[in-house]
Structures are given as structure tokens and as C-alpha cells.
């Protein structure tokens, strides 16, 4: 949508942008929590996460690779990669939104839409962990899956507000075109021709008396015509 015009429309655009910030920030936080959860799913009573897991008989979580529990196939690795990319895309989106709020950024709406879509895709791809070797028997949904689903939903709502809300004017770098005095073009003056002066009439000549007639005589060559009064 285009830029708002008017105080009412600007207030609506600012309100939509505030809701977008709240949704995206919450989605990034929940995405990081889902990534660090050691109970994305439970398999055979043990918690399995994207980057951490619960050791048998221990209440603490451990990173993969420390005890040889990292051979869950490429789907688990893909879930791990997309789990890292989702909050990264969301964090870059917040930086771009903040820059666009202060100053106008070229094609900012296009880049923001691209980032929020890819954040949603990467967050949804974390669920491929259910198709990996980590999910064997008695596989159940864990707390990390609920947090990840909530993060995806917040990315979706934030993207909806981002794409459908009007664009507000920047705070700092506003155009000064409206503040410049407008120059009103004055119409060009119409050139007036000087009055016609009859050179044959002598300046200061007396008017002929009433009742007289004026007779014009043919002047000789090179002479001027003067009225003859009788």
C-alpha cells in the first residue's frame, strides 16, 4: 500500500507498525527458545531437541557431538540449519524496519516482505526433525514444537501487518519539498503599442473657429500637409 496522507492515516500506520514490531520481536524470541529447547520432541521417554538433548537419567541438557548423539541423519541437520536461519532473518527484518522507520530506504517493503516470508519458511522447516532418525518409537510432541509453532504463527501475523498496513512517513529524513516556498509564476506583461501621433498636425495649433470648414489642398512634393482654414 502507498504512503499515508493526513494525521488520521499516519496514526493508523504508526499503530500497525507497532503491532508488527511486537509480533516480529516475539517471534524472534520464541524462535531462539525453540532452537535451544532440548525437548522439541520426546522419543522413548527422552527429550530430543534441535541442537540439544536430554541424557538418559539426567535432568540437564547436552549439546550434540559431546556424547555421540549426532547421527540422526540429514533431516535433523536440515532442521538445525533452518532453526538457526529463522531468527537470523527475523533479526535482520527488525533492523531494516527500524531503518525504514527513521529514514526512507529504497525498496524496503520488498526486502522486508522477502525476509518475513523466509523466516516463516525456515521456522516451519524445523518440523522435519520428526522425519529424521531422532524420532523412532513413541515419538511425541515436546514443548519446543509448541514454541516453534507459536513463533511461526507470530511471523505470519507480523507479515500480514507488514504487507497490508499503509506505509508511514519517516521520522527523521522527511522530504522538504512541502516546506519550500512555492514560486507563483506571474503572467508576462502584455506589450502595449504607443499612441499614434499624426505628424502632419502641428502641436499647439489653434482649433478652427466654429462654422468654418477645413479644406485640404494637395501639397507639393516634399512638403507636409497642413489644414487650411477659411
PDB file of C-alpha atoms in Angstrom:
ATOM      1  CA  UNK A   1       0.000   0.000   0.000  1.00  0.00           C
ATOM      2  CA  UNK A   2       1.011   3.578  -0.503  1.00  0.00           C
ATOM      3  CA  UNK A   3       2.139   6.217   1.916  1.00  0.00           C
ATOM      4  CA  UNK A   4      -0.474   7.709   4.223  1.00  0.00           C
ATOM      5  CA  UNK A   5      -1.615  11.286   3.879  1.00  0.00           C
ATOM      6  CA  UNK A   6      -3.172  13.066   6.827  1.00  0.00           C
ATOM      7  CA  UNK A   7      -2.911  12.824  10.599  1.00  0.00           C
ATOM      8  CA  UNK A   8      -5.556  10.089  10.942  1.00  0.00           C
ATOM      9  CA  UNK A   9      -3.932   7.839   8.359  1.00  0.00           C
ATOM     10  CA  UNK A  10      -0.475   8.418   9.849  1.00  0.00           C
ATOM     11  CA  UNK A  11      -1.755   7.396  13.274  1.00  0.00           C
ATOM     12  CA  UNK A  12      -3.223   4.204  11.815  1.00  0.00           C
ATOM     13  CA  UNK A  13       0.065   3.425  10.023  1.00  0.00           C
ATOM     14  CA  UNK A  14       2.061   4.001  13.227  1.00  0.00           C
ATOM     15  CA  UNK A  15      -0.271   1.719  15.191  1.00  0.00           C
ATOM     16  CA  UNK A  16       0.098  -1.048  12.596  1.00  0.00           C
ATOM     17  CA  UNK A  17       3.867  -0.689  12.655  1.00  0.00           C
ATOM     18  CA  UNK A  18       3.888  -1.003  16.464  1.00  0.00           C
ATOM     19  CA  UNK A  19       1.867  -4.228  16.268  1.00  0.00           C
ATOM     20  CA  UNK A  20       4.284  -5.507  13.604  1.00  0.00           C
ATOM     21  CA  UNK A  21       7.247  -4.820  15.891  1.00  0.00           C
ATOM     22  CA  UNK A  22       5.602  -6.656  18.782  1.00  0.00           C
ATOM     23  CA  UNK A  23       4.797  -9.721  16.662  1.00  0.00           C
ATOM     24  CA  UNK A  24       8.217  -9.939  14.987  1.00  0.00           C
ATOM     25  CA  UNK A  25      10.173  -9.414  18.220  1.00  0.00           C
ATOM     26  CA  UNK A  26       8.076 -12.066  19.971  1.00  0.00           C
ATOM     27  CA  UNK A  27       8.574 -14.434  17.041  1.00  0.00           C
ATOM     28  CA  UNK A  28      12.368 -13.992  17.126  1.00  0.00           C
ATOM     29  CA  UNK A  29      12.482 -14.646  20.880  1.00  0.00           C
ATOM     30  CA  UNK A  30      10.315 -17.760  20.612  1.00  0.00           C
ATOM     31  CA  UNK A  31      12.321 -18.973  17.622  1.00  0.00           C
ATOM     32  CA  UNK A  32      15.501 -18.805  19.698  1.00  0.00           C
ATOM     33  CA  UNK A  33      13.781 -20.643  22.567  1.00  0.00           C
ATOM     34  CA  UNK A  34      12.600 -23.392  20.221  1.00  0.00           C
ATOM     35  CA  UNK A  35      16.126 -23.720  18.843  1.00  0.00           C
ATOM     36  CA  UNK A  36      17.687 -24.063  22.278  1.00  0.00           C
ATOM     37  CA  UNK A  37      14.997 -26.383  23.636  1.00  0.00           C
ATOM     38  CA  UNK A  38      16.197 -29.882  24.475  1.00  0.00           C
ATOM     39  CA  UNK A  39      12.683 -31.273  24.271  1.00  0.00           C
ATOM     40  CA  UNK A  40      11.479 -30.446  20.762  1.00  0.00           C
ATOM     41  CA  UNK A  41      10.062 -33.950  20.791  1.00  0.00           C
ATOM     42  CA  UNK A  42      10.196 -36.911  23.112  1.00  0.00           C
ATOM     43  CA  UNK A  43      11.348 -40.275  21.858  1.00  0.00           C
ATOM     44  CA  UNK A  44      11.243 -43.309  24.153  1.00  0.00           C
ATOM     45  CA  UNK A  45      10.866 -41.040  27.140  1.00  0.00           C
ATOM     46  CA  UNK A  46      13.926 -38.912  26.359  1.00  0.00           C
ATOM     47  CA  UNK A  47      13.836 -35.360  25.104  1.00  0.00           C
ATOM     48  CA  UNK A  48      15.298 -34.634  21.674  1.00  0.00           C
ATOM     49  CA  UNK A  49      15.932 -31.091  20.524  1.00  0.00           C
ATOM     50  CA  UNK A  50      17.397 -29.343  17.510  1.00  0.00           C
ATOM     51  CA  UNK A  51      20.808 -28.594  18.987  1.00  0.00           C
ATOM     52  CA  UNK A  52      20.479 -30.170  22.457  1.00  0.00           C
ATOM     53  CA  UNK A  53      19.033 -33.298  24.002  1.00  0.00           C
ATOM     54  CA  UNK A  54      18.268 -34.825  27.382  1.00  0.00           C
ATOM     55  CA  UNK A  55      20.634 -37.522  28.532  1.00  0.00           C
ATOM     56  CA  UNK A  56      19.146 -40.698  29.902  1.00  0.00           C
ATOM     57  CA  UNK A  57      18.750 -40.408  33.629  1.00  0.00           C
ATOM     58  CA  UNK A  58      19.939 -36.783  33.712  1.00  0.00           C
ATOM     59  CA  UNK A  59      17.931 -33.620  34.158  1.00  0.00           C
ATOM     60  CA  UNK A  60      20.373 -31.383  32.316  1.00  0.00           C
ATOM     61  CA  UNK A  61      20.653 -30.884  28.565  1.00  0.00           C
ATOM     62  CA  UNK A  62      23.735 -31.539  26.480  1.00  0.00           C
ATOM     63  CA  UNK A  63      24.828 -30.414  23.028  1.00  0.00           C
ATOM     64  CA  UNK A  64      25.028 -32.897  20.196  1.00  0.00           C
ATOM     65  CA  UNK A  65      28.506 -34.213  19.487  1.00  0.00           C
ATOM     66  CA  UNK A  66      29.577 -34.444  23.103  1.00  0.00           C
ATOM     67  CA  UNK A  67      28.349 -37.969  23.656  1.00  0.00           C
ATOM     68  CA  UNK A  68      27.977 -39.252  20.115  1.00  0.00           C
ATOM     69  CA  UNK A  69      24.268 -38.446  19.733  1.00  0.00           C
ATOM     70  CA  UNK A  70      24.603 -36.536  16.460  1.00  0.00           C
ATOM     71  CA  UNK A  71      23.962 -39.302  13.909  1.00  0.00           C
ATOM     72  CA  UNK A  72      20.290 -38.576  13.275  1.00  0.00           C
ATOM     73  CA  UNK A  73      20.541 -38.113   9.508  1.00  0.00           C
ATOM     74  CA  UNK A  74      20.480 -35.169   7.149  1.00  0.00           C
ATOM     75  CA  UNK A  75      16.886 -34.238   8.005  1.00  0.00           C
ATOM     76  CA  UNK A  76      17.901 -33.483  11.565  1.00  0.00           C
ATOM     77  CA  UNK A  77      20.805 -31.423  10.209  1.00  0.00           C
ATOM     78  CA  UNK A  78      18.409 -29.551   7.919  1.00  0.00           C
ATOM     79  CA  UNK A  79      16.161 -28.825  10.896  1.00  0.00           C
ATOM     80  CA  UNK A  80      19.177 -27.465  12.718  1.00  0.00           C
ATOM     81  CA  UNK A  81      20.201 -25.177   9.829  1.00  0.00           C
ATOM     82  CA  UNK A  82      16.717 -23.751   9.332  1.00  0.00           C
ATOM     83  CA  UNK A  83      16.356 -23.354  13.095  1.00  0.00           C
ATOM     84  CA  UNK A  84      19.350 -21.007  13.028  1.00  0.00           C
ATOM     85  CA  UNK A  85      18.229 -19.147   9.891  1.00  0.00           C
ATOM     86  CA  UNK A  86      14.719 -18.301  11.134  1.00  0.00           C
ATOM     87  CA  UNK A  87      15.768 -15.941  13.974  1.00  0.00           C
ATOM     88  CA  UNK A  88      18.555 -14.524  11.806  1.00  0.00           C
ATOM     89  CA  UNK A  89      16.065 -13.498   9.127  1.00  0.00           C
ATOM     90  CA  UNK A  90      13.778 -12.081  11.815  1.00  0.00           C
ATOM     91  CA  UNK A  91      16.613 -10.060  13.377  1.00  0.00           C
ATOM     92  CA  UNK A  92      17.633  -8.599  10.014  1.00  0.00           C
ATOM     93  CA  UNK A  93      13.978  -7.746   9.411  1.00  0.00           C
ATOM     94  CA  UNK A  94      13.849  -5.787  12.673  1.00  0.00           C
ATOM     95  CA  UNK A  95      16.974  -3.836  11.709  1.00  0.00           C
ATOM     96  CA  UNK A  96      15.512  -2.965   8.308  1.00  0.00           C
ATOM     97  CA  UNK A  97      12.183  -1.952   9.860  1.00  0.00           C
ATOM     98  CA  UNK A  98      13.997   0.339  12.300  1.00  0.00           C
ATOM     99  CA  UNK A  99      15.988   1.942   9.485  1.00  0.00           C
ATOM    100  CA  UNK A 100      12.824   2.408   7.436  1.00  0.00           C
ATOM    101  CA  UNK A 101      11.102   3.997  10.417  1.00  0.00           C
ATOM    102  CA  UNK A 102      13.804   6.665  10.701  1.00  0.00           C
ATOM    103  CA  UNK A 103      14.683   7.254   7.046  1.00  0.00           C
ATOM    104  CA  UNK A 104      13.383   6.171   3.685  1.00  0.00           C
ATOM    105  CA  UNK A 105      15.135   3.053   2.399  1.00  0.00           C
ATOM    106  CA  UNK A 106      14.924   2.121  -1.262  1.00  0.00           C
ATOM    107  CA  UNK A 107      12.766  -0.984  -1.860  1.00  0.00           C
ATOM    108  CA  UNK A 108      12.474  -1.530   1.904  1.00  0.00           C
ATOM    109  CA  UNK A 109       8.958  -3.005   1.678  1.00  0.00           C
ATOM    110  CA  UNK A 110      10.176  -5.581  -0.844  1.00  0.00           C
ATOM    111  CA  UNK A 111      13.136  -6.637   1.323  1.00  0.00           C
ATOM    112  CA  UNK A 112      11.000  -6.783   4.466  1.00  0.00           C
ATOM    113  CA  UNK A 113       8.436  -8.989   2.739  1.00  0.00           C
ATOM    114  CA  UNK A 114      11.223 -11.262   1.479  1.00  0.00           C
ATOM    115  CA  UNK A 115      12.711 -11.601   4.973  1.00  0.00           C
ATOM    116  CA  UNK A 116       9.442 -12.322   6.762  1.00  0.00           C
ATOM    117  CA  UNK A 117       8.487 -14.973   4.191  1.00  0.00           C
ATOM    118  CA  UNK A 118      11.814 -16.753   4.530  1.00  0.00           C
ATOM    119  CA  UNK A 119      11.595 -16.545   8.319  1.00  0.00           C
ATOM    120  CA  UNK A 120       8.253 -18.341   8.135  1.00  0.00           C
ATOM    121  CA  UNK A 121       9.633 -20.985   5.765  1.00  0.00           C
ATOM    122  CA  UNK A 122      12.694 -21.678   7.906  1.00  0.00           C
ATOM    123  CA  UNK A 123      10.639 -21.822  11.087  1.00  0.00           C
ATOM    124  CA  UNK A 124       8.264 -24.323   9.502  1.00  0.00           C
ATOM    125  CA  UNK A 125      11.175 -26.430   8.238  1.00  0.00           C
ATOM    126  CA  UNK A 126      12.273 -27.123  11.808  1.00  0.00           C
ATOM    127  CA  UNK A 127       9.494 -29.728  11.989  1.00  0.00           C
ATOM    128  CA  UNK A 128      11.334 -32.021   9.562  1.00  0.00           C
ATOM    129  CA  UNK A 129      13.041 -33.315  12.683  1.00  0.00           C
ATOM    130  CA  UNK A 130      10.012 -35.598  13.062  1.00  0.00           C
ATOM    131  CA  UNK A 131      11.056 -37.348   9.826  1.00  0.00           C
ATOM    132  CA  UNK A 132      14.646 -37.877  10.969  1.00  0.00           C
ATOM    133  CA  UNK A 133      16.185 -40.741  12.858  1.00  0.00           C
ATOM    134  CA  UNK A 134      15.678 -38.824  16.103  1.00  0.00           C
ATOM    135  CA  UNK A 135      12.020 -39.799  16.075  1.00  0.00           C
ATOM    136  CA  UNK A 136      11.979 -43.591  16.490  1.00  0.00           C
ATOM    137  CA  UNK A 137       9.306 -45.114  18.709  1.00  0.00           C
ATOM    138  CA  UNK A 138       6.776 -43.456  20.982  1.00  0.00           C
ATOM    139  CA  UNK A 139       7.576 -40.099  19.417  1.00  0.00           C
ATOM    140  CA  UNK A 140       5.524 -37.295  20.977  1.00  0.00           C
ATOM    141  CA  UNK A 141       5.318 -33.558  20.609  1.00  0.00           C
ATOM    142  CA  UNK A 142       7.508 -31.655  23.028  1.00  0.00           C
ATOM    143  CA  UNK A 143       7.462 -28.148  24.399  1.00  0.00           C
ATOM    144  CA  UNK A 144       9.918 -26.972  21.759  1.00  0.00           C
ATOM    145  CA  UNK A 145       7.485 -27.899  18.991  1.00  0.00           C
ATOM    146  CA  UNK A 146       4.720 -25.804  20.570  1.00  0.00           C
ATOM    147  CA  UNK A 147       7.096 -22.852  20.923  1.00  0.00           C
ATOM    148  CA  UNK A 148       8.239 -23.259  17.316  1.00  0.00           C
ATOM    149  CA  UNK A 149       4.661 -23.371  16.037  1.00  0.00           C
ATOM    150  CA  UNK A 150       3.833 -20.216  18.024  1.00  0.00           C
ATOM    151  CA  UNK A 151       6.879 -18.463  16.536  1.00  0.00           C
ATOM    152  CA  UNK A 152       5.752 -19.390  13.030  1.00  0.00           C
ATOM    153  CA  UNK A 153       2.254 -18.038  13.726  1.00  0.00           C
ATOM    154  CA  UNK A 154       3.669 -14.741  15.015  1.00  0.00           C
ATOM    155  CA  UNK A 155       5.846 -14.449  11.902  1.00  0.00           C
ATOM    156  CA  UNK A 156       2.713 -14.951   9.819  1.00  0.00           C
ATOM    157  CA  UNK A 157       0.687 -12.313  11.692  1.00  0.00           C
ATOM    158  CA  UNK A 158       3.612  -9.884  11.590  1.00  0.00           C
ATOM    159  CA  UNK A 159       3.996 -10.436   7.848  1.00  0.00           C
ATOM    160  CA  UNK A 160       0.276  -9.783   7.366  1.00  0.00           C
ATOM    161  CA  UNK A 161       0.512  -6.439   9.153  1.00  0.00           C
ATOM    162  CA  UNK A 162       3.718  -5.641   7.291  1.00  0.00           C
ATOM    163  CA  UNK A 163       2.255  -6.235   3.845  1.00  0.00           C
ATOM    164  CA  UNK A 164      -1.295  -4.925   4.335  1.00  0.00           C
ATOM    165  CA  UNK A 165      -0.733  -1.864   6.512  1.00  0.00           C
ATOM    166  CA  UNK A 166      -0.069   1.569   4.951  1.00  0.00           C
ATOM    167  CA  UNK A 167       3.444   2.917   4.939  1.00  0.00           C
ATOM    168  CA  UNK A 168       4.107   5.720   7.390  1.00  0.00           C
ATOM    169  CA  UNK A 169       6.292   8.756   6.875  1.00  0.00           C
ATOM    170  CA  UNK A 170       9.837   8.507   8.285  1.00  0.00           C
ATOM    171  CA  UNK A 171      10.659  10.334  11.498  1.00  0.00           C
ATOM    172  CA  UNK A 172      13.981  11.936  10.574  1.00  0.00           C
ATOM    173  CA  UNK A 173      14.601  12.053   6.833  1.00  0.00           C
ATOM    174  CA  UNK A 174      11.460  13.670   5.519  1.00  0.00           C
ATOM    175  CA  UNK A 175      11.195  15.417   2.214  1.00  0.00           C
ATOM    176  CA  UNK A 176      11.496  19.187   2.416  1.00  0.00           C
ATOM    177  CA  UNK A 177       9.508  19.772  -0.723  1.00  0.00           C
ATOM    178  CA  UNK A 178       6.415  20.802   1.210  1.00  0.00           C
ATOM    179  CA  UNK A 179       8.388  23.294   3.323  1.00  0.00           C
ATOM    180  CA  UNK A 180       9.914  25.128   0.382  1.00  0.00           C
ATOM    181  CA  UNK A 181       8.095  28.318  -0.614  1.00  0.00           C
ATOM    182  CA  UNK A 182       6.175  27.862  -3.770  1.00  0.00           C
ATOM    183  CA  UNK A 183       7.042  30.262  -6.547  1.00  0.00           C
ATOM    184  CA  UNK A 184       3.968  31.576  -8.289  1.00  0.00           C
ATOM    185  CA  UNK A 185       4.629  32.422 -11.876  1.00  0.00           C
ATOM    186  CA  UNK A 186       3.384  35.845 -12.793  1.00  0.00           C
ATOM    187  CA  UNK A 187       1.876  36.304 -16.233  1.00  0.00           C
ATOM    188  CA  UNK A 188       4.132  38.060 -18.681  1.00  0.00           C
ATOM    189  CA  UNK A 189       3.196  41.731 -19.206  1.00  0.00           C
ATOM    190  CA  UNK A 190       1.412  42.447 -22.442  1.00  0.00           C
ATOM    191  CA  UNK A 191       3.346  44.861 -24.624  1.00  0.00           C
ATOM    192  CA  UNK A 192       1.261  47.927 -25.485  1.00  0.00           C
ATOM    193  CA  UNK A 193       1.940  49.956 -28.607  1.00  0.00           C
ATOM    194  CA  UNK A 194       2.499  53.712 -28.161  1.00  0.00           C
ATOM    195  CA  UNK A 195      -0.319  56.008 -29.265  1.00  0.00           C
ATOM    196  CA  UNK A 196      -0.274  57.044 -32.888  1.00  0.00           C
ATOM    197  CA  UNK A 197       0.713  60.651 -33.384  1.00  0.00           C
ATOM    198  CA  UNK A 198      -0.204  62.458 -36.535  1.00  0.00           C
ATOM    199  CA  UNK A 199       2.968  64.210 -37.569  1.00  0.00           C
ATOM    200  CA  UNK A 200       1.097  66.382 -40.088  1.00  0.00           C
ATOM    201  CA  UNK A 201      -0.737  68.246 -37.335  1.00  0.00           C
ATOM    202  CA  UNK A 202       1.282  70.992 -35.717  1.00  0.00           C
ATOM    203  CA  UNK A 203       1.465  70.813 -31.949  1.00  0.00           C
ATOM    204  CA  UNK A 204      -0.143  73.833 -30.361  1.00  0.00           C
ATOM    205  CA  UNK A 205      -2.189  74.795 -33.438  1.00  0.00           C
ATOM    206  CA  UNK A 206      -5.423  76.517 -32.607  1.00  0.00           C
ATOM    207  CA  UNK A 207      -8.707  74.851 -33.280  1.00  0.00           C
ATOM    208  CA  UNK A 208     -10.584  76.317 -36.218  1.00  0.00           C
ATOM    209  CA  UNK A 209     -13.457  78.642 -35.346  1.00  0.00           C
ATOM    210  CA  UNK A 210     -16.960  77.323 -35.266  1.00  0.00           C
ATOM    211  CA  UNK A 211     -18.768  77.284 -38.539  1.00  0.00           C
ATOM    212  CA  UNK A 212     -15.597  77.151 -40.633  1.00  0.00           C
ATOM    213  CA  UNK A 213     -14.681  74.347 -42.921  1.00  0.00           C
ATOM    214  CA  UNK A 214     -11.417  72.682 -43.421  1.00  0.00           C
ATOM    215  CA  UNK A 215     -10.165  72.236 -46.912  1.00  0.00           C
ATOM    216  CA  UNK A 216      -7.313  70.029 -47.734  1.00  0.00           C
ATOM    217  CA  UNK A 217      -5.061  71.028 -50.577  1.00  0.00           C
ATOM    218  CA  UNK A 218      -2.716  68.786 -52.383  1.00  0.00           C
ATOM    219  CA  UNK A 219       0.758  69.607 -51.077  1.00  0.00           C
ATOM    220  CA  UNK A 220       3.670  69.928 -53.402  1.00  0.00           C
ATOM    221  CA  UNK A 221       6.296  67.249 -53.413  1.00  0.00           C
ATOM    222  CA  UNK A 222       8.372  67.108 -50.234  1.00  0.00           C
ATOM    223  CA  UNK A 223       6.053  69.337 -48.202  1.00  0.00           C
ATOM    224  CA  UNK A 224       3.740  68.437 -45.366  1.00  0.00           C
ATOM    225  CA  UNK A 225       0.016  68.646 -45.360  1.00  0.00           C
ATOM    226  CA  UNK A 226      -1.468  71.472 -43.262  1.00  0.00           C
ATOM    227  CA  UNK A 227      -5.113  72.171 -42.827  1.00  0.00           C
ATOM    228  CA  UNK A 228      -6.309  75.396 -44.469  1.00  0.00           C
ATOM    229  CA  UNK A 229      -8.935  77.292 -42.604  1.00  0.00           C
ATOM    230  CA  UNK A 230     -11.373  79.516 -44.477  1.00  0.00           C
TER     231      UNK A 230
END
